């Protein structure tokens, strides 16, 4: 199926949710490499490696959507939905740090999970418009969590 078969809204949604990622791909490659190099220290949380893996999965999803490779989207979506979790001792450290904000942290993760599951289901149905809408919800949930927690995490756990 080509883009002519999608509604104008779906095409606009695709452009506005994915175009910035495509345009910044070179910049993101440099950031990703730097993050990967930083993540080799002994003090790193397992959470950082989980985030790096999620980043890679999201990048692969963008490429698969742009090629309308629904099988690949359906294969990767569960990796996002069912991502690894930090070990119990690390979860305890994180929960002590975020304290009363733990419910909001968990809510962001739940929203990512649900949207990624739906993205995989819609990919199996080859419903490109619905895949893009679910992908957008995954991105929005990731962004909301990052905006709320990432800076404080980096400062507290890494002094960054």
mmCIF file with all atom_site columns, C-alpha atoms in Angstrom:
data_model
loop_
_atom_site.group_PDB
_atom_site.id
_atom_site.type_symbol
_atom_site.label_atom_id
_atom_site.label_alt_id
_atom_site.label_comp_id
_atom_site.label_asym_id
_atom_site.label_entity_id
_atom_site.label_seq_id
_atom_site.pdbx_PDB_ins_code
_atom_site.Cartn_x
_atom_site.Cartn_y
_atom_site.Cartn_z
_atom_site.occupancy
_atom_site.B_iso_or_equiv
_atom_site.pdbx_formal_charge
_atom_site.auth_seq_id
_atom_site.auth_comp_id
_atom_site.auth_asym_id
_atom_site.auth_atom_id
_atom_site.pdbx_PDB_model_num
ATOM 1   C CA . UNK A 1 1   ? 0.000  0.000  0.000  1.00 0.00 ? 1   UNK A CA 1
ATOM 2   C CA . UNK A 1 2   ? 1.350  3.438  -0.813 1.00 0.00 ? 2   UNK A CA 1
ATOM 3   C CA . UNK A 1 3   ? 0.785  6.789  0.854  1.00 0.00 ? 3   UNK A CA 1
ATOM 4   C CA . UNK A 1 4   ? -1.924 7.778  -1.646 1.00 0.00 ? 4   UNK A CA 1
ATOM 5   C CA . UNK A 1 5   ? -4.228 5.291  0.075  1.00 0.00 ? 5   UNK A CA 1
ATOM 6   C CA . UNK A 1 6   ? -3.835 6.980  3.472  1.00 0.00 ? 6   UNK A CA 1
ATOM 7   C CA . UNK A 1 7   ? -5.849 9.942  4.605  1.00 0.00 ? 7   UNK A CA 1
ATOM 8   C CA . UNK A 1 8   ? -4.258 13.375 4.611  1.00 0.00 ? 8   UNK A CA 1
ATOM 9   C CA . UNK A 1 9   ? -4.317 13.327 8.423  1.00 0.00 ? 9   UNK A CA 1
ATOM 10  C CA . UNK A 1 10  ? -2.367 10.072 8.517  1.00 0.00 ? 10  UNK A CA 1
ATOM 11  C CA . UNK A 1 11  ? 0.256  11.434 6.140  1.00 0.00 ? 11  UNK A CA 1
ATOM 12  C CA . UNK A 1 12  ? 0.561  14.632 8.188  1.00 0.00 ? 12  UNK A CA 1
ATOM 13  C CA . UNK A 1 13  ? 0.841  12.594 11.379 1.00 0.00 ? 13  UNK A CA 1
ATOM 14  C CA . UNK A 1 14  ? 3.605  10.536 9.775  1.00 0.00 ? 14  UNK A CA 1
ATOM 15  C CA . UNK A 1 15  ? 5.457  13.637 8.641  1.00 0.00 ? 15  UNK A CA 1
ATOM 16  C CA . UNK A 1 16  ? 5.193  15.470 11.942 1.00 0.00 ? 16  UNK A CA 1
ATOM 17  C CA . UNK A 1 17  ? 6.053  12.490 14.155 1.00 0.00 ? 17  UNK A CA 1
ATOM 18  C CA . UNK A 1 18  ? 8.818  10.888 12.109 1.00 0.00 ? 18  UNK A CA 1
ATOM 19  C CA . UNK A 1 19  ? 10.398 13.615 9.992  1.00 0.00 ? 19  UNK A CA 1
ATOM 20  C CA . UNK A 1 20  ? 12.269 15.202 12.913 1.00 0.00 ? 20  UNK A CA 1
ATOM 21  C CA . UNK A 1 21  ? 13.747 11.795 13.751 1.00 0.00 ? 21  UNK A CA 1
ATOM 22  C CA . UNK A 1 22  ? 14.885 11.279 10.156 1.00 0.00 ? 22  UNK A CA 1
ATOM 23  C CA . UNK A 1 23  ? 16.345 14.774 9.905  1.00 0.00 ? 23  UNK A CA 1
ATOM 24  C CA . UNK A 1 24  ? 18.226 14.407 13.175 1.00 0.00 ? 24  UNK A CA 1
ATOM 25  C CA . UNK A 1 25  ? 19.430 10.863 12.487 1.00 0.00 ? 25  UNK A CA 1
ATOM 26  C CA . UNK A 1 26  ? 23.044 11.947 12.020 1.00 0.00 ? 26  UNK A CA 1
ATOM 27  C CA . UNK A 1 27  ? 23.003 13.954 15.240 1.00 0.00 ? 27  UNK A CA 1
ATOM 28  C CA . UNK A 1 28  ? 21.324 11.063 17.052 1.00 0.00 ? 28  UNK A CA 1
ATOM 29  C CA . UNK A 1 29  ? 23.985 8.655  15.798 1.00 0.00 ? 29  UNK A CA 1
ATOM 30  C CA . UNK A 1 30  ? 26.645 10.782 17.473 1.00 0.00 ? 30  UNK A CA 1
ATOM 31  C CA . UNK A 1 31  ? 24.612 11.049 20.672 1.00 0.00 ? 31  UNK A CA 1
ATOM 32  C CA . UNK A 1 32  ? 23.905 7.315  20.640 1.00 0.00 ? 32  UNK A CA 1
ATOM 33  C CA . UNK A 1 33  ? 27.594 6.496  20.212 1.00 0.00 ? 33  UNK A CA 1
ATOM 34  C CA . UNK A 1 34  ? 28.517 8.856  23.045 1.00 0.00 ? 34  UNK A CA 1
ATOM 35  C CA . UNK A 1 35  ? 25.833 7.353  25.295 1.00 0.00 ? 35  UNK A CA 1
ATOM 36  C CA . UNK A 1 36  ? 27.043 3.849  24.475 1.00 0.00 ? 36  UNK A CA 1
ATOM 37  C CA . UNK A 1 37  ? 30.635 4.790  25.318 1.00 0.00 ? 37  UNK A CA 1
ATOM 38  C CA . UNK A 1 38  ? 29.517 6.435  28.573 1.00 0.00 ? 38  UNK A CA 1
ATOM 39  C CA . UNK A 1 39  ? 27.539 3.358  29.554 1.00 0.00 ? 39  UNK A CA 1
ATOM 40  C CA . UNK A 1 40  ? 30.624 1.176  30.032 1.00 0.00 ? 40  UNK A CA 1
ATOM 41  C CA . UNK A 1 41  ? 31.463 2.507  33.503 1.00 0.00 ? 41  UNK A CA 1
ATOM 42  C CA . UNK A 1 42  ? 30.946 0.418  36.626 1.00 0.00 ? 42  UNK A CA 1
ATOM 43  C CA . UNK A 1 43  ? 28.648 3.008  38.204 1.00 0.00 ? 43  UNK A CA 1
ATOM 44  C CA . UNK A 1 44  ? 26.088 2.919  35.408 1.00 0.00 ? 44  UNK A CA 1
ATOM 45  C CA . UNK A 1 45  ? 22.616 1.772  36.183 1.00 0.00 ? 45  UNK A CA 1
ATOM 46  C CA . UNK A 1 46  ? 21.264 -1.172 34.228 1.00 0.00 ? 46  UNK A CA 1
ATOM 47  C CA . UNK A 1 47  ? 18.444 1.256  33.414 1.00 0.00 ? 47  UNK A CA 1
ATOM 48  C CA . UNK A 1 48  ? 20.833 3.144  31.119 1.00 0.00 ? 48  UNK A CA 1
ATOM 49  C CA . UNK A 1 49  ? 21.554 0.037  29.041 1.00 0.00 ? 49  UNK A CA 1
ATOM 50  C CA . UNK A 1 50  ? 17.811 -0.655 28.898 1.00 0.00 ? 50  UNK A CA 1
ATOM 51  C CA . UNK A 1 51  ? 17.237 2.882  27.601 1.00 0.00 ? 51  UNK A CA 1
ATOM 52  C CA . UNK A 1 52  ? 19.971 2.413  24.973 1.00 0.00 ? 52  UNK A CA 1
ATOM 53  C CA . UNK A 1 53  ? 18.294 -0.783 23.799 1.00 0.00 ? 53  UNK A CA 1
ATOM 54  C CA . UNK A 1 54  ? 14.898 0.937  23.673 1.00 0.00 ? 54  UNK A CA 1
ATOM 55  C CA . UNK A 1 55  ? 16.479 3.765  21.678 1.00 0.00 ? 55  UNK A CA 1
ATOM 56  C CA . UNK A 1 56  ? 17.816 1.289  19.143 1.00 0.00 ? 56  UNK A CA 1
ATOM 57  C CA . UNK A 1 57  ? 14.444 -0.464 18.908 1.00 0.00 ? 57  UNK A CA 1
ATOM 58  C CA . UNK A 1 58  ? 12.666 2.860  18.350 1.00 0.00 ? 58  UNK A CA 1
ATOM 59  C CA . UNK A 1 59  ? 15.125 3.775  15.602 1.00 0.00 ? 59  UNK A CA 1
ATOM 60  C CA . UNK A 1 60  ? 14.503 0.435  13.905 1.00 0.00 ? 60  UNK A CA 1
ATOM 61  C CA . UNK A 1 61  ? 10.739 0.962  14.153 1.00 0.00 ? 61  UNK A CA 1
ATOM 62  C CA . UNK A 1 62  ? 11.060 4.344  12.399 1.00 0.00 ? 62  UNK A CA 1
ATOM 63  C CA . UNK A 1 63  ? 12.921 2.706  9.535  1.00 0.00 ? 63  UNK A CA 1
ATOM 64  C CA . UNK A 1 64  ? 10.466 -0.176 9.322  1.00 0.00 ? 64  UNK A CA 1
ATOM 65  C CA . UNK A 1 65  ? 7.473  2.176  9.260  1.00 0.00 ? 65  UNK A CA 1
ATOM 66  C CA . UNK A 1 66  ? 9.066  4.309  6.550  1.00 0.00 ? 66  UNK A CA 1
ATOM 67  C CA . UNK A 1 67  ? 9.498  1.150  4.430  1.00 0.00 ? 67  UNK A CA 1
ATOM 68  C CA . UNK A 1 68  ? 6.021  -0.133 5.380  1.00 0.00 ? 68  UNK A CA 1
ATOM 69  C CA . UNK A 1 69  ? 7.721  -3.280 6.674  1.00 0.00 ? 69  UNK A CA 1
ATOM 70  C CA . UNK A 1 70  ? 4.882  -4.307 8.977  1.00 0.00 ? 70  UNK A CA 1
ATOM 71  C CA . UNK A 1 71  ? 6.473  -7.669 9.792  1.00 0.00 ? 71  UNK A CA 1
ATOM 72  C CA . UNK A 1 72  ? 9.520  -5.897 11.212 1.00 0.00 ? 72  UNK A CA 1
ATOM 73  C CA . UNK A 1 73  ? 7.332  -3.457 13.181 1.00 0.00 ? 73  UNK A CA 1
ATOM 74  C CA . UNK A 1 74  ? 5.373  -6.411 14.592 1.00 0.00 ? 74  UNK A CA 1
ATOM 75  C CA . UNK A 1 75  ? 8.640  -8.130 15.532 1.00 0.00 ? 75  UNK A CA 1
ATOM 76  C CA . UNK A 1 76  ? 10.177 -5.116 17.295 1.00 0.00 ? 76  UNK A CA 1
ATOM 77  C CA . UNK A 1 77  ? 7.077  -3.709 19.035 1.00 0.00 ? 77  UNK A CA 1
ATOM 78  C CA . UNK A 1 78  ? 7.021  -6.434 21.740 1.00 0.00 ? 78  UNK A CA 1
ATOM 79  C CA . UNK A 1 79  ? 10.692 -5.707 22.509 1.00 0.00 ? 79  UNK A CA 1
ATOM 80  C CA . UNK A 1 80  ? 9.612  -2.178 23.403 1.00 0.00 ? 80  UNK A CA 1
ATOM 81  C CA . UNK A 1 81  ? 6.471  -3.265 25.256 1.00 0.00 ? 81  UNK A CA 1
ATOM 82  C CA . UNK A 1 82  ? 8.212  -5.996 27.256 1.00 0.00 ? 82  UNK A CA 1
ATOM 83  C CA . UNK A 1 83  ? 11.591 -4.319 27.697 1.00 0.00 ? 83  UNK A CA 1
ATOM 84  C CA . UNK A 1 84  ? 14.009 -5.606 30.310 1.00 0.00 ? 84  UNK A CA 1
ATOM 85  C CA . UNK A 1 85  ? 13.784 -4.305 33.851 1.00 0.00 ? 85  UNK A CA 1
ATOM 86  C CA . UNK A 1 86  ? 16.597 -3.380 36.197 1.00 0.00 ? 86  UNK A CA 1
ATOM 87  C CA . UNK A 1 87  ? 17.537 -5.868 38.916 1.00 0.00 ? 87  UNK A CA 1
ATOM 88  C CA . UNK A 1 88  ? 15.635 -5.625 42.212 1.00 0.00 ? 88  UNK A CA 1
ATOM 89  C CA . UNK A 1 89  ? 18.465 -3.816 44.019 1.00 0.00 ? 89  UNK A CA 1
ATOM 90  C CA . UNK A 1 90  ? 18.575 -1.135 41.323 1.00 0.00 ? 90  UNK A CA 1
ATOM 91  C CA . UNK A 1 91  ? 14.779 -0.788 41.290 1.00 0.00 ? 91  UNK A CA 1
ATOM 92  C CA . UNK A 1 92  ? 14.965 -0.179 45.026 1.00 0.00 ? 92  UNK A CA 1
ATOM 93  C CA . UNK A 1 93  ? 17.579 2.572  44.543 1.00 0.00 ? 93  UNK A CA 1
ATOM 94  C CA . UNK A 1 94  ? 15.468 4.194  41.832 1.00 0.00 ? 94  UNK A CA 1
ATOM 95  C CA . UNK A 1 95  ? 12.262 3.977  43.856 1.00 0.00 ? 95  UNK A CA 1
ATOM 96  C CA . UNK A 1 96  ? 13.972 5.485  46.908 1.00 0.00 ? 96  UNK A CA 1
ATOM 97  C CA . UNK A 1 97  ? 15.165 8.341  44.716 1.00 0.00 ? 97  UNK A CA 1
ATOM 98  C CA . UNK A 1 98  ? 11.848 9.103  42.990 1.00 0.00 ? 98  UNK A CA 1
ATOM 99  C CA . UNK A 1 99  ? 9.800  8.487  46.136 1.00 0.00 ? 99  UNK A CA 1
ATOM 100 C CA . UNK A 1 100 ? 6.256  9.755  45.787 1.00 0.00 ? 100 UNK A CA 1
ATOM 101 C CA . UNK A 1 101 ? 6.704  10.167 42.010 1.00 0.00 ? 101 UNK A CA 1
ATOM 102 C CA . UNK A 1 102 ? 6.971  6.386  41.549 1.00 0.00 ? 102 UNK A CA 1
ATOM 103 C CA . UNK A 1 103 ? 3.353  6.083  40.423 1.00 0.00 ? 103 UNK A CA 1
ATOM 104 C CA . UNK A 1 104 ? 3.893  8.644  37.656 1.00 0.00 ? 104 UNK A CA 1
ATOM 105 C CA . UNK A 1 105 ? 7.092  6.901  36.584 1.00 0.00 ? 105 UNK A CA 1
ATOM 106 C CA . UNK A 1 106 ? 5.194  3.616  36.388 1.00 0.00 ? 106 UNK A CA 1
ATOM 107 C CA . UNK A 1 107 ? 2.328  5.263  34.516 1.00 0.00 ? 107 UNK A CA 1
ATOM 108 C CA . UNK A 1 108 ? 4.685  6.432  31.776 1.00 0.00 ? 108 UNK A CA 1
ATOM 109 C CA . UNK A 1 109 ? 6.017  2.884  31.440 1.00 0.00 ? 109 UNK A CA 1
ATOM 110 C CA . UNK A 1 110 ? 2.480  1.462  31.341 1.00 0.00 ? 110 UNK A CA 1
ATOM 111 C CA . UNK A 1 111 ? 1.500  3.857  28.541 1.00 0.00 ? 111 UNK A CA 1
ATOM 112 C CA . UNK A 1 112 ? 4.582  2.879  26.520 1.00 0.00 ? 112 UNK A CA 1
ATOM 113 C CA . UNK A 1 113 ? 3.743  -0.786 27.044 1.00 0.00 ? 113 UNK A CA 1
ATOM 114 C CA . UNK A 1 114 ? 0.120  -0.419 25.945 1.00 0.00 ? 114 UNK A CA 1
ATOM 115 C CA . UNK A 1 115 ? 0.904  1.697  22.889 1.00 0.00 ? 115 UNK A CA 1
ATOM 116 C CA . UNK A 1 116 ? 3.718  -0.639 21.792 1.00 0.00 ? 116 UNK A CA 1
ATOM 117 C CA . UNK A 1 117 ? 1.430  -3.673 22.115 1.00 0.00 ? 117 UNK A CA 1
ATOM 118 C CA . UNK A 1 118 ? -1.174 -1.909 19.987 1.00 0.00 ? 118 UNK A CA 1
ATOM 119 C CA . UNK A 1 119 ? 1.496  -0.885 17.468 1.00 0.00 ? 119 UNK A CA 1
ATOM 120 C CA . UNK A 1 120 ? 2.470  -4.535 17.045 1.00 0.00 ? 120 UNK A CA 1
ATOM 121 C CA . UNK A 1 121 ? -1.158 -5.645 16.687 1.00 0.00 ? 121 UNK A CA 1
ATOM 122 C CA . UNK A 1 122 ? -1.868 -2.981 14.065 1.00 0.00 ? 122 UNK A CA 1
ATOM 123 C CA . UNK A 1 123 ? 1.334  -3.894 12.209 1.00 0.00 ? 123 UNK A CA 1
ATOM 124 C CA . UNK A 1 124 ? 0.174  -7.515 11.997 1.00 0.00 ? 124 UNK A CA 1
ATOM 125 C CA . UNK A 1 125 ? -3.063 -6.173 10.485 1.00 0.00 ? 125 UNK A CA 1
ATOM 126 C CA . UNK A 1 126 ? -0.991 -4.006 8.104  1.00 0.00 ? 126 UNK A CA 1
ATOM 127 C CA . UNK A 1 127 ? -2.918 -0.933 9.266  1.00 0.00 ? 127 UNK A CA 1
ATOM 128 C CA . UNK A 1 128 ? -0.242 1.673  8.617  1.00 0.00 ? 128 UNK A CA 1
ATOM 129 C CA . UNK A 1 129 ? -2.262 4.629  9.858  1.00 0.00 ? 129 UNK A CA 1
ATOM 130 C CA . UNK A 1 130 ? -2.999 2.918  13.193 1.00 0.00 ? 130 UNK A CA 1
ATOM 131 C CA . UNK A 1 131 ? 0.655  1.833  13.500 1.00 0.00 ? 131 UNK A CA 1
ATOM 132 C CA . UNK A 1 132 ? 1.743  5.442  13.103 1.00 0.00 ? 132 UNK A CA 1
ATOM 133 C CA . UNK A 1 133 ? -0.806 6.635  15.662 1.00 0.00 ? 133 UNK A CA 1
ATOM 134 C CA . UNK A 1 134 ? 0.350  4.009  18.184 1.00 0.00 ? 134 UNK A CA 1
ATOM 135 C CA . UNK A 1 135 ? 3.990  4.874  17.474 1.00 0.00 ? 135 UNK A CA 1
ATOM 136 C CA . UNK A 1 136 ? 3.156  8.505  18.167 1.00 0.00 ? 136 UNK A CA 1
ATOM 137 C CA . UNK A 1 137 ? 1.720  7.534  21.565 1.00 0.00 ? 137 UNK A CA 1
ATOM 138 C CA . UNK A 1 138 ? 4.856  5.527  22.372 1.00 0.00 ? 138 UNK A CA 1
ATOM 139 C CA . UNK A 1 139 ? 6.998  8.553  21.479 1.00 0.00 ? 139 UNK A CA 1
ATOM 140 C CA . UNK A 1 140 ? 4.828  10.939 23.488 1.00 0.00 ? 140 UNK A CA 1
ATOM 141 C CA . UNK A 1 141 ? 4.987  8.682  26.550 1.00 0.00 ? 141 UNK A CA 1
ATOM 142 C CA . UNK A 1 142 ? 8.756  8.361  26.264 1.00 0.00 ? 142 UNK A CA 1
ATOM 143 C CA . UNK A 1 143 ? 9.109  12.109 25.883 1.00 0.00 ? 143 UNK A CA 1
ATOM 144 C CA . UNK A 1 144 ? 6.857  12.815 28.886 1.00 0.00 ? 144 UNK A CA 1
ATOM 145 C CA . UNK A 1 145 ? 8.901  10.467 31.081 1.00 0.00 ? 145 UNK A CA 1
ATOM 146 C CA . UNK A 1 146 ? 12.204 11.907 29.879 1.00 0.00 ? 146 UNK A CA 1
ATOM 147 C CA . UNK A 1 147 ? 11.056 15.462 30.447 1.00 0.00 ? 147 UNK A CA 1
ATOM 148 C CA . UNK A 1 148 ? 9.867  14.607 33.935 1.00 0.00 ? 148 UNK A CA 1
ATOM 149 C CA . UNK A 1 149 ? 12.691 12.352 35.137 1.00 0.00 ? 149 UNK A CA 1
ATOM 150 C CA . UNK A 1 150 ? 15.784 12.158 32.910 1.00 0.00 ? 150 UNK A CA 1
ATOM 151 C CA . UNK A 1 151 ? 17.588 15.316 34.050 1.00 0.00 ? 151 UNK A CA 1
ATOM 152 C CA . UNK A 1 152 ? 17.117 14.508 37.737 1.00 0.00 ? 152 UNK A CA 1
ATOM 153 C CA . UNK A 1 153 ? 18.221 10.890 37.162 1.00 0.00 ? 153 UNK A CA 1
ATOM 154 C CA . UNK A 1 154 ? 21.371 11.983 35.365 1.00 0.00 ? 154 UNK A CA 1
ATOM 155 C CA . UNK A 1 155 ? 22.218 14.514 38.028 1.00 0.00 ? 155 UNK A CA 1
ATOM 156 C CA . UNK A 1 156 ? 21.539 12.157 40.955 1.00 0.00 ? 156 UNK A CA 1
ATOM 157 C CA . UNK A 1 157 ? 23.040 8.924  39.593 1.00 0.00 ? 157 UNK A CA 1
ATOM 158 C CA . UNK A 1 158 ? 25.795 10.269 37.318 1.00 0.00 ? 158 UNK A CA 1
ATOM 159 C CA . UNK A 1 159 ? 26.458 13.842 38.355 1.00 0.00 ? 159 UNK A CA 1
ATOM 160 C CA . UNK A 1 160 ? 25.750 14.920 34.754 1.00 0.00 ? 160 UNK A CA 1
#
